[in-house]
PDB file of C-alpha atoms in Angstrom:
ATOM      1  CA  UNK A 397      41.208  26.006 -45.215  1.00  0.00           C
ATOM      2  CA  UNK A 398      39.101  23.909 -42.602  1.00  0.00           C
ATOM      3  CA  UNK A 399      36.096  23.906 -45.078  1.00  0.00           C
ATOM      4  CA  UNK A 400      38.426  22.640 -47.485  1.00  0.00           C
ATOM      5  CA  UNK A 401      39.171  19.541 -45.607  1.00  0.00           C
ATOM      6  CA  UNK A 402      35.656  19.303 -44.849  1.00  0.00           C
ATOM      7  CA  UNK A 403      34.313  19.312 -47.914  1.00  0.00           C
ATOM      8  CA  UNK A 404      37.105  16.993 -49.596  1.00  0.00           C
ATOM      9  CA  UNK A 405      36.425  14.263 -46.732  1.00  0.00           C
ATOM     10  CA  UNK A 406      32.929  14.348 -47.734  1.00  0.00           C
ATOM     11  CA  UNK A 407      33.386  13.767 -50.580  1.00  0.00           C
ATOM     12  CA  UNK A 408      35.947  10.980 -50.267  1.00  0.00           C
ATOM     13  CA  UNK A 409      32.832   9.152 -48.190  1.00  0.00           C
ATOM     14  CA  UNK A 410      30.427   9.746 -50.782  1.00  0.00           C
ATOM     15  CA  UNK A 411      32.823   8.089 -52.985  1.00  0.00           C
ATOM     16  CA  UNK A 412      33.568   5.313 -50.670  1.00  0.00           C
ATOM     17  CA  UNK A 413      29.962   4.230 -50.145  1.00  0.00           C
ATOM     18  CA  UNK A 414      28.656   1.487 -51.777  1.00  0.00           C
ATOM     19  CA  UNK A 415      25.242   0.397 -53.034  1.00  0.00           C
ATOM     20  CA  UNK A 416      24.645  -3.339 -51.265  1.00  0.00           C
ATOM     21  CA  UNK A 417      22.113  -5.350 -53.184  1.00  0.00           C
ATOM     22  CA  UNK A 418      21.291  -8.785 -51.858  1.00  0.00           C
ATOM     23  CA  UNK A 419      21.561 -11.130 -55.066  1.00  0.00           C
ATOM     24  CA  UNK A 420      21.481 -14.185 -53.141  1.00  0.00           C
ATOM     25  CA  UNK A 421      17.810 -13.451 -51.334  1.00  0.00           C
ATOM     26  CA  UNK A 422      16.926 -12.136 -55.206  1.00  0.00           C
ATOM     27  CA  UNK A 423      17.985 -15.752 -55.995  1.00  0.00           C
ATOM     28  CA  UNK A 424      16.000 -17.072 -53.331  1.00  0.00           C
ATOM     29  CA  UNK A 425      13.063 -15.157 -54.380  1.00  0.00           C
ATOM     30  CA  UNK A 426      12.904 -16.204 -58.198  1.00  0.00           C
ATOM     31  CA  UNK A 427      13.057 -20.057 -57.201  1.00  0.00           C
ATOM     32  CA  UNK A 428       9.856 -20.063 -54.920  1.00  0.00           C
ATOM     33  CA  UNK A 429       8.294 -17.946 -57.203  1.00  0.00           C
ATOM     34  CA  UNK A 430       8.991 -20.622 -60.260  1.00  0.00           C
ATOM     35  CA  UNK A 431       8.642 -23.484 -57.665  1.00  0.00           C
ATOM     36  CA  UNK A 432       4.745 -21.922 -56.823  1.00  0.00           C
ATOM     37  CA  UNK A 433       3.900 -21.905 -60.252  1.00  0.00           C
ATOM     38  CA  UNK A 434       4.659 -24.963 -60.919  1.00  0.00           C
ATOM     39  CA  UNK A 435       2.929 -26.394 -58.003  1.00  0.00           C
ATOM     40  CA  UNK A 436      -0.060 -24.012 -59.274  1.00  0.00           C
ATOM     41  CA  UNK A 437      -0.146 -25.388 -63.120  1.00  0.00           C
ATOM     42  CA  UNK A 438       0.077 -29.100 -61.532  1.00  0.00           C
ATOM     43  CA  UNK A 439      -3.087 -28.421 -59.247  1.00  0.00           C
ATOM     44  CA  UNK A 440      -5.245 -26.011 -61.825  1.00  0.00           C
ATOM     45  CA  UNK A 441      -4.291 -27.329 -65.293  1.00  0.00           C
ATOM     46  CA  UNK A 442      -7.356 -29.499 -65.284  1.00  0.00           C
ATOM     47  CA  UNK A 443      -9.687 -27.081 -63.780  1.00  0.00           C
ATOM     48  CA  UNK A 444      -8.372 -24.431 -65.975  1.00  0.00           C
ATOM     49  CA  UNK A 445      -9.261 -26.673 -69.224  1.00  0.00           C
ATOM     50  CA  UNK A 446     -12.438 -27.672 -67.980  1.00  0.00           C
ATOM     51  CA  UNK A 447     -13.575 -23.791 -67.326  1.00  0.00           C
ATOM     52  CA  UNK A 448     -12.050 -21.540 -68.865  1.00  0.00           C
ATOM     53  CA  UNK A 449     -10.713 -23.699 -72.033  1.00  0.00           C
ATOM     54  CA  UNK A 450      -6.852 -23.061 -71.407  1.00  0.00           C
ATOM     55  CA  UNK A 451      -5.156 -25.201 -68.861  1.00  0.00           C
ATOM     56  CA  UNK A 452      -2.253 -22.189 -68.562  1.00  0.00           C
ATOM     57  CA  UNK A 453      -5.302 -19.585 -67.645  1.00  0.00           C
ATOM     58  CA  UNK A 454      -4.104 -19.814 -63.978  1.00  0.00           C
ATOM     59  CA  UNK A 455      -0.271 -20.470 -65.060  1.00  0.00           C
ATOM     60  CA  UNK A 456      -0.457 -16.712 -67.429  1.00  0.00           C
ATOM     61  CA  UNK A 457      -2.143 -15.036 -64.702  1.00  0.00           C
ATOM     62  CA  UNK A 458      -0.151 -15.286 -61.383  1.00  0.00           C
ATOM     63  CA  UNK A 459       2.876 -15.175 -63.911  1.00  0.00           C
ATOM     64  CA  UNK A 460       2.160 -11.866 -64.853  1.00  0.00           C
ATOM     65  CA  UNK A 461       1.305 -10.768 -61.273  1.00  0.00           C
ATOM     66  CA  UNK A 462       4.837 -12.085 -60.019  1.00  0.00           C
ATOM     67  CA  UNK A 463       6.582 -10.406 -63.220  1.00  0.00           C
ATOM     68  CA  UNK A 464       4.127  -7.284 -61.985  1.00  0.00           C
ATOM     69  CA  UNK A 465       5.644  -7.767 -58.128  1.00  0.00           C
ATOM     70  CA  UNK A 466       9.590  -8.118 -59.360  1.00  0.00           C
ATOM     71  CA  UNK A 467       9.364  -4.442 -60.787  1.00  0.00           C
ATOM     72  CA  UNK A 468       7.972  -2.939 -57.718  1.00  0.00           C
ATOM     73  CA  UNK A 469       9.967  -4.722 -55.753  1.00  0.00           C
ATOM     74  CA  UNK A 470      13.015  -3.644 -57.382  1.00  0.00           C
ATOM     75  CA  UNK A 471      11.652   0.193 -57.367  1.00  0.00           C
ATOM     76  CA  UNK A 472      11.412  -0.046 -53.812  1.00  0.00           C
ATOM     77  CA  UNK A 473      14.485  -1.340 -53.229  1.00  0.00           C
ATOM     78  CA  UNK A 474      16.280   1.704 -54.786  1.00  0.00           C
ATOM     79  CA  UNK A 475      14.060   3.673 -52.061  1.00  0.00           C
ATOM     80  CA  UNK A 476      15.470   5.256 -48.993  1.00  0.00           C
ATOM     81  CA  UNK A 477      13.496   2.737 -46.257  1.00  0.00           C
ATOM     82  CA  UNK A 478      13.266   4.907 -43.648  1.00  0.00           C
ATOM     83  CA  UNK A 479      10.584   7.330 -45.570  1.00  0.00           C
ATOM     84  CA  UNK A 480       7.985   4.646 -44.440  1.00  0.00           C
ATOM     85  CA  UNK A 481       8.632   5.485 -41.296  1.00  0.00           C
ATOM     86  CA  UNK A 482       6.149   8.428 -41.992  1.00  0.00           C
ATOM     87  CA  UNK A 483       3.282   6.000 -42.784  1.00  0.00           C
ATOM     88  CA  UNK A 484       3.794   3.334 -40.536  1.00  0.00           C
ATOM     89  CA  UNK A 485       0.708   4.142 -38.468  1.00  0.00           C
ATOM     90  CA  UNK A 486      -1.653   5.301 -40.983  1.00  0.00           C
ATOM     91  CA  UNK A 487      -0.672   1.899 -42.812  1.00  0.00           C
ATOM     92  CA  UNK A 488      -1.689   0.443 -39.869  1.00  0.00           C
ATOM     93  CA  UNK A 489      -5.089   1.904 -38.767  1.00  0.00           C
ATOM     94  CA  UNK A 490      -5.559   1.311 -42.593  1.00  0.00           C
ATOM     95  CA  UNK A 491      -5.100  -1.704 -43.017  1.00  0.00           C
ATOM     96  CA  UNK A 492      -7.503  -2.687 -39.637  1.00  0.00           C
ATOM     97  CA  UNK A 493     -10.085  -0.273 -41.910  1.00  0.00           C
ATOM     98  CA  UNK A 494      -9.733  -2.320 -44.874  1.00  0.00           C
ATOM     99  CA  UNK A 495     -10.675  -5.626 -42.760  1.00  0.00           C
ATOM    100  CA  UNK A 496     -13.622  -4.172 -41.534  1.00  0.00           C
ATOM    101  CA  UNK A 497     -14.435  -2.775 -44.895  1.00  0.00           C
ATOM    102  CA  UNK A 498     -14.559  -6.697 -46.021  1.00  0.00           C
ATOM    103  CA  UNK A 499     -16.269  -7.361 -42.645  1.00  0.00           C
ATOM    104  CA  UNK A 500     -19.227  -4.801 -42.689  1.00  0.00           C
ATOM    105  CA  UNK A 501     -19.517  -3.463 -45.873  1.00  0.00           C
ATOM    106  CA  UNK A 502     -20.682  -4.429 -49.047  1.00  0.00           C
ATOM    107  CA  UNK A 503     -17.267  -4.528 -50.642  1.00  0.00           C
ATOM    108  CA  UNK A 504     -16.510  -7.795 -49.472  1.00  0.00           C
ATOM    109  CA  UNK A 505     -17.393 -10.921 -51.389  1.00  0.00           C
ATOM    110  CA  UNK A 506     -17.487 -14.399 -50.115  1.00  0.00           C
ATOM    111  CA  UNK A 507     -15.615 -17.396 -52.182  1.00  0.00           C
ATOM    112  CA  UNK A 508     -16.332 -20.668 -51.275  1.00  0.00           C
ATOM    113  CA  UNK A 509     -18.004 -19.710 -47.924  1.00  0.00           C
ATOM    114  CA  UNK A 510     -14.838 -17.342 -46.610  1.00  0.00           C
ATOM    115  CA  UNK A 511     -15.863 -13.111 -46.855  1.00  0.00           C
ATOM    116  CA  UNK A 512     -12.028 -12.386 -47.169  1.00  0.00           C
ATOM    117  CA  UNK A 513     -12.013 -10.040 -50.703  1.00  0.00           C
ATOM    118  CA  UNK A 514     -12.531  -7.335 -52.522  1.00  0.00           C
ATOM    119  CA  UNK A 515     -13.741  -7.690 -55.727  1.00  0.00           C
ATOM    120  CA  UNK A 516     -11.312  -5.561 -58.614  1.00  0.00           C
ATOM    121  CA  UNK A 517     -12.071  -4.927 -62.043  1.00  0.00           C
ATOM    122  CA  UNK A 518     -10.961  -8.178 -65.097  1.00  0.00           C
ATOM    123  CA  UNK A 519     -12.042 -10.777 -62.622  1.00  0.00           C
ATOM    124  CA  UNK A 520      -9.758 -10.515 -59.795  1.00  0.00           C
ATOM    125  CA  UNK A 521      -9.746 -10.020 -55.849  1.00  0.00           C
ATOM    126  CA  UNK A 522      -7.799  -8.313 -53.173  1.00  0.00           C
ATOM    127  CA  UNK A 523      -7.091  -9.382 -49.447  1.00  0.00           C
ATOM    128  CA  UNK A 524      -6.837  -6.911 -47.000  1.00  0.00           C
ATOM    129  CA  UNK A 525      -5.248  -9.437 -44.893  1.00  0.00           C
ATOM    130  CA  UNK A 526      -1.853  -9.392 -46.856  1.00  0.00           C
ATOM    131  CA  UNK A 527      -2.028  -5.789 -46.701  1.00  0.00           C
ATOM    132  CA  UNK A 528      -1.932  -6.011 -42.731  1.00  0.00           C
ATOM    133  CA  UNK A 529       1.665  -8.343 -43.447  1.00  0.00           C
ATOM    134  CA  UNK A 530       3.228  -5.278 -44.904  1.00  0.00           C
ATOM    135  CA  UNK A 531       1.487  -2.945 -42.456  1.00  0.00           C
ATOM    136  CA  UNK A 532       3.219  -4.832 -39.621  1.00  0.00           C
ATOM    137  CA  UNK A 533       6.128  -5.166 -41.196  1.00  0.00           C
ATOM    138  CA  UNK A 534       6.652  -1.400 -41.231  1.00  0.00           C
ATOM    139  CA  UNK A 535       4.892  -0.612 -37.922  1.00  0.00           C
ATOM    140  CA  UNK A 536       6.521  -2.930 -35.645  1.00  0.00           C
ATOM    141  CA  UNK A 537      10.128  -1.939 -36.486  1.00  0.00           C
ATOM    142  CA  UNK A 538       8.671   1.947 -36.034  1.00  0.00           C
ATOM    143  CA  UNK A 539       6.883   1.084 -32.845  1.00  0.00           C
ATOM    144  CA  UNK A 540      10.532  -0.609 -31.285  1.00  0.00           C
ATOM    145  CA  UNK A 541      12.458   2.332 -33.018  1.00  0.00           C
ATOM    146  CA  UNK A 542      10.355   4.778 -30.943  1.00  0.00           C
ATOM    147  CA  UNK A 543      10.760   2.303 -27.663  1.00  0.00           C
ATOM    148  CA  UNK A 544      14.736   2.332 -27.530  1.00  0.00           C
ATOM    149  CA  UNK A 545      16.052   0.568 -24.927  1.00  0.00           C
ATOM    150  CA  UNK A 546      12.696   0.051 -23.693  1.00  0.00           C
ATOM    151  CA  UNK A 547      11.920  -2.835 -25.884  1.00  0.00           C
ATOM    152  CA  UNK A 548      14.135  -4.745 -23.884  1.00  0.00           C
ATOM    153  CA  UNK A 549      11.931  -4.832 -20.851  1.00  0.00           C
ATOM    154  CA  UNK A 550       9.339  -7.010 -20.022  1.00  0.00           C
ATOM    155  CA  UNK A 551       6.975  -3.757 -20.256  1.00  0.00           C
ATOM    156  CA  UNK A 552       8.108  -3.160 -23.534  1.00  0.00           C
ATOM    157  CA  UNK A 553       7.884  -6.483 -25.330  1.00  0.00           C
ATOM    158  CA  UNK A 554       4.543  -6.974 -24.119  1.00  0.00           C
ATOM    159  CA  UNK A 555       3.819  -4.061 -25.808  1.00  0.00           C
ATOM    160  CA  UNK A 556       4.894  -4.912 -29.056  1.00  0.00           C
ATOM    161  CA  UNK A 557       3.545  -8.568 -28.843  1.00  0.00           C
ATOM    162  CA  UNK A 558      -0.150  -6.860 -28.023  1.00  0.00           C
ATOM    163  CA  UNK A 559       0.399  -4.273 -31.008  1.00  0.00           C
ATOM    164  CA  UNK A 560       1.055  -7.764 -32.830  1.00  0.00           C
ATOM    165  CA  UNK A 561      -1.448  -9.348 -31.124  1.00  0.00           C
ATOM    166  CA  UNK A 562      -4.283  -6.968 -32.214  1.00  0.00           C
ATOM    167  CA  UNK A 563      -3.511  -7.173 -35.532  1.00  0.00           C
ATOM    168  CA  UNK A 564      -3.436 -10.702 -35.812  1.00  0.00           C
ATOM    169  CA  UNK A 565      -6.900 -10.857 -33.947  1.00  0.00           C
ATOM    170  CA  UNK A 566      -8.228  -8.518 -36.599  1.00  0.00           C
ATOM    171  CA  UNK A 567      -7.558 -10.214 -39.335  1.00  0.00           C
ATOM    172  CA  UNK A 568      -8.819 -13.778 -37.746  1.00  0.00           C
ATOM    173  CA  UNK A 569     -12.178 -11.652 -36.273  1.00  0.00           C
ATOM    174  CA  UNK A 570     -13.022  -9.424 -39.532  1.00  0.00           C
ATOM    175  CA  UNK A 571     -11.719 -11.893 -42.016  1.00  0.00           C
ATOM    176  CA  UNK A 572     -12.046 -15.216 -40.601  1.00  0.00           C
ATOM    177  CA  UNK A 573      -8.385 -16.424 -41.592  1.00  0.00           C
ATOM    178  CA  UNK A 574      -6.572 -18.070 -39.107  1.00  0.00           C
ATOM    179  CA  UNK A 575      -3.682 -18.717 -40.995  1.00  0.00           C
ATOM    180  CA  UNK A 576      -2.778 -15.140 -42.198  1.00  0.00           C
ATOM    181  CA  UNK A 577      -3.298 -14.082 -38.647  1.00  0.00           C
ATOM    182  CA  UNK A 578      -0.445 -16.969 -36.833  1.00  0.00           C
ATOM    183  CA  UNK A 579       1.338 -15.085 -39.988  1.00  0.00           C
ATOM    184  CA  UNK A 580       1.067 -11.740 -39.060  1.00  0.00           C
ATOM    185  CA  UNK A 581       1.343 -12.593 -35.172  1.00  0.00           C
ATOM    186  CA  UNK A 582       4.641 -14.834 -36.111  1.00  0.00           C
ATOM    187  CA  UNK A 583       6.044 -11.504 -37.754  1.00  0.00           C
ATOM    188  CA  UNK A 584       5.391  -9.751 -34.822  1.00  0.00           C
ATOM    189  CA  UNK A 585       7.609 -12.519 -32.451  1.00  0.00           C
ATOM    190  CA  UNK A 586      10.098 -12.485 -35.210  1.00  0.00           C
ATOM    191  CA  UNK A 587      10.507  -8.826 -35.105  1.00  0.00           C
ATOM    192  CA  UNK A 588      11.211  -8.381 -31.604  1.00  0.00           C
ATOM    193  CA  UNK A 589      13.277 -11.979 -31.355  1.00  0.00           C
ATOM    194  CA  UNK A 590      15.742 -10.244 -33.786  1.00  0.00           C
ATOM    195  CA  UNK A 591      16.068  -6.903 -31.537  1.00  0.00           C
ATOM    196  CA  UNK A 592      15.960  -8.776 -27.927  1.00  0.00           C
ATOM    197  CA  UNK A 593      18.906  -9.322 -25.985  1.00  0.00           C
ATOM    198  CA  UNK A 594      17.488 -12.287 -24.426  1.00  0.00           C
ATOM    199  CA  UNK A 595      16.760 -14.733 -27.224  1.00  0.00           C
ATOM    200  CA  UNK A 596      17.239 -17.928 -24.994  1.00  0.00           C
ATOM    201  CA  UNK A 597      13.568 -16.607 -23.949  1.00  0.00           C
ATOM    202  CA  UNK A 598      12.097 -16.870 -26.920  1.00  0.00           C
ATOM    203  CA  UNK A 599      13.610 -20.026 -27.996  1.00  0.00           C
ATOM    204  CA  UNK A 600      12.700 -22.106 -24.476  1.00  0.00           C
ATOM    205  CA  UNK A 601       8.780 -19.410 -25.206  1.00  0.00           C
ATOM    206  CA  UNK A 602       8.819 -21.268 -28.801  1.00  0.00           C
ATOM    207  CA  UNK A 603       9.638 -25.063 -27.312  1.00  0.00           C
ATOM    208  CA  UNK A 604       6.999 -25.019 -25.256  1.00  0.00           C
ATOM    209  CA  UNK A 605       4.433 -23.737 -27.617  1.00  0.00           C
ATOM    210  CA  UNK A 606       5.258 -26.266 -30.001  1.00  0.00           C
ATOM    211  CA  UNK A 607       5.117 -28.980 -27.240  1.00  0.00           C
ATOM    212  CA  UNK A 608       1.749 -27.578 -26.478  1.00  0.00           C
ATOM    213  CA  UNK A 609       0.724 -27.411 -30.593  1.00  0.00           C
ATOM    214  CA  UNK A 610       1.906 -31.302 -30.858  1.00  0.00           C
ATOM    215  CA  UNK A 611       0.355 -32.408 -27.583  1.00  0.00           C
ATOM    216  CA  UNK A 612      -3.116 -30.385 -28.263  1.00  0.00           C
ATOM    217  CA  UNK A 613      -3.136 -31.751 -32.040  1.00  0.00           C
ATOM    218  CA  UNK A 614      -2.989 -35.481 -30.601  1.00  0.00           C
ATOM    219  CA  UNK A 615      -5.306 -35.225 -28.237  1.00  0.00           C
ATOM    220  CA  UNK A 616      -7.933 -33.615 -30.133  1.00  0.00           C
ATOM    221  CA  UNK A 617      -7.375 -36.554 -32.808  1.00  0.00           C
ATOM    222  CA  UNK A 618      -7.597 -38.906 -30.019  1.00  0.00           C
ATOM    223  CA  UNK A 619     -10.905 -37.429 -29.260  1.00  0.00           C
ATOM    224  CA  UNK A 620     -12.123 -37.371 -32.651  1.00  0.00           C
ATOM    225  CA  UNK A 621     -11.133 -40.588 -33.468  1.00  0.00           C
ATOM    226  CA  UNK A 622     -13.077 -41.959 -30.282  1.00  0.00           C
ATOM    227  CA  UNK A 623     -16.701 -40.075 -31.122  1.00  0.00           C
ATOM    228  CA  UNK A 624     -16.115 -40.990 -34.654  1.00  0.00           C
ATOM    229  CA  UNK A 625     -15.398 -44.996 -33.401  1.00  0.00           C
ATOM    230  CA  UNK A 626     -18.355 -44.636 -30.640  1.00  0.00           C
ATOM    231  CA  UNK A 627     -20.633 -42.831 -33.475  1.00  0.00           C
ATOM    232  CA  UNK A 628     -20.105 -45.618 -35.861  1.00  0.00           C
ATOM    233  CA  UNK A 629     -20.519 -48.325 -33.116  1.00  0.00           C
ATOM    234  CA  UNK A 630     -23.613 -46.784 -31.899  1.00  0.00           C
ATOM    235  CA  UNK A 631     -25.102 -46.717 -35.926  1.00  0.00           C
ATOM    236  CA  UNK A 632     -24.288 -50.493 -36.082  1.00  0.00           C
ATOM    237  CA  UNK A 633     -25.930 -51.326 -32.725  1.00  0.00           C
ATOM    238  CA  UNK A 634     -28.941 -49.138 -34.111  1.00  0.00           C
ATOM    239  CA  UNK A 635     -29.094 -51.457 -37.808  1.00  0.00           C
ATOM    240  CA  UNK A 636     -28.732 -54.467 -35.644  1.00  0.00           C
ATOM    241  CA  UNK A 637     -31.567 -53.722 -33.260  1.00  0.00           C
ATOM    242  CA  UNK A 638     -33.564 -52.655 -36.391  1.00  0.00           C
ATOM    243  CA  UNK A 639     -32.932 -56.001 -38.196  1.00  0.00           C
ATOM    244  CA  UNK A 640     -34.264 -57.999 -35.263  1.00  0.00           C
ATOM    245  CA  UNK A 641     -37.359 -56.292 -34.505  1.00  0.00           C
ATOM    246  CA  UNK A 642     -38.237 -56.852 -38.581  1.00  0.00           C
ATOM    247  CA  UNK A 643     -36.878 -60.393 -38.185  1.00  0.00           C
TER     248      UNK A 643
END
């Protein structure tokens, strides 16, 4: 009689559960995607003409790699999320492999002085680099999982910034791109900022590096803007000096 009850409440959950999809973020999704290719056939049309003889070339082909990324995207949304759990690390170590790969090997090709691909078959590349985005997008969330409580200690959040951290300085050392490695180290921050009980931290943490960024960018301009003025002022002294002696 007990199994009875058992087995009838079990299945009254089953019944009760329900499948969540997030329509709204789908939503949210679909308009960059249209709002990039538009941006994309405004900046390439010309080029496109000029080269290849079709000012859509660029337009039809990250079209049908976004149409390409919706379907997987929905397959893996049907998946059970915690099976990558199992291949966080190796995705990982694999995705440090693939940077040095591009690094060291003769796999990589350069493109307008940056070694950051792989060469694939029909004329396109590959970036490692976006491969380490998804890496630590599965790792990080493992590595807290497997810290607990932990996370929340100064030990452990230092921990998962410096997993972060080496990442980040991989992809920046072995590919030379400093903006998919603030990416992959802002994922990082992002990550543990979610999980943290002590957010204020992070928020006073992000103030002051952004006072720092502002500060930093206007000095440097200063600077330039004062070699560049005592370069050009210099050159003139130099023509005038030049003009005299002749005269």
């Amino acid at each position: 009689m007990a199994q009875r009850i058992k087995s009838r409440r079990r299945k009254a959950v089953k019944k009760q559960a329900v499948h969540y999809f997030d329509y709204s973020l789908l939503a949210i999704i679909i308009f960059l995607m249209c709002f990039g290719l538009v941006m994309l056939y405004s900046i390439s049309s010309y080029e496109a003409r000029t080269e290849y003889g079709d000012g859509m070339y660029f337009l039809k082909r990250q079209g049908l790699i976004g149409l390409g990324s919706i379907v997987v995207m929905m397959w893996v949304s049907r998946l059970d999320y915690h099976m990558f759990s199992k291949y966080a690390t190796m995705s990982y170590w694999g995705s440090m492999l693939l940077l040095a790969l591009v690094k060291f090997t003769p796999l990589g090709i350069e493109v307008n002085g940056a070694r950051r691909w792989f060469r694939l078959p029909a004329n396109q590349s590959f970036q490692p680099a976006e491969i380490m985005k998804i890496a630590v997008i599965i790792f990080i969330p493992y590595l807290i999982c497997r810290m607990g409580n932990k996370v929340h200690t100064l030990k452990g959040s230092l921990g998962v910034v410096e997993w972060g951290g080496l990442a980040a300085l991989g992809v920046y050392v072995l590919t030379d791109n400093l903006s998919s490695a603030i990416i992959v180290m802002g994922i990082s921050c992002c990550i543990l900022f979610v999980v943290h009980k002590k957010q204020k931290i992070f928020l006073w943490i992000a103030g002051g590096g952004l006072a720092v960024f502002v500060a930093g960018s206007y000095i440097l301009g200063s600077s330039r803007h004062r070699t560049s003025a005592a370069s050009a002022t210099k050159e003139l002294i130099r023509e005038d000096s030049k003009k005299n002696t002749k005269s």
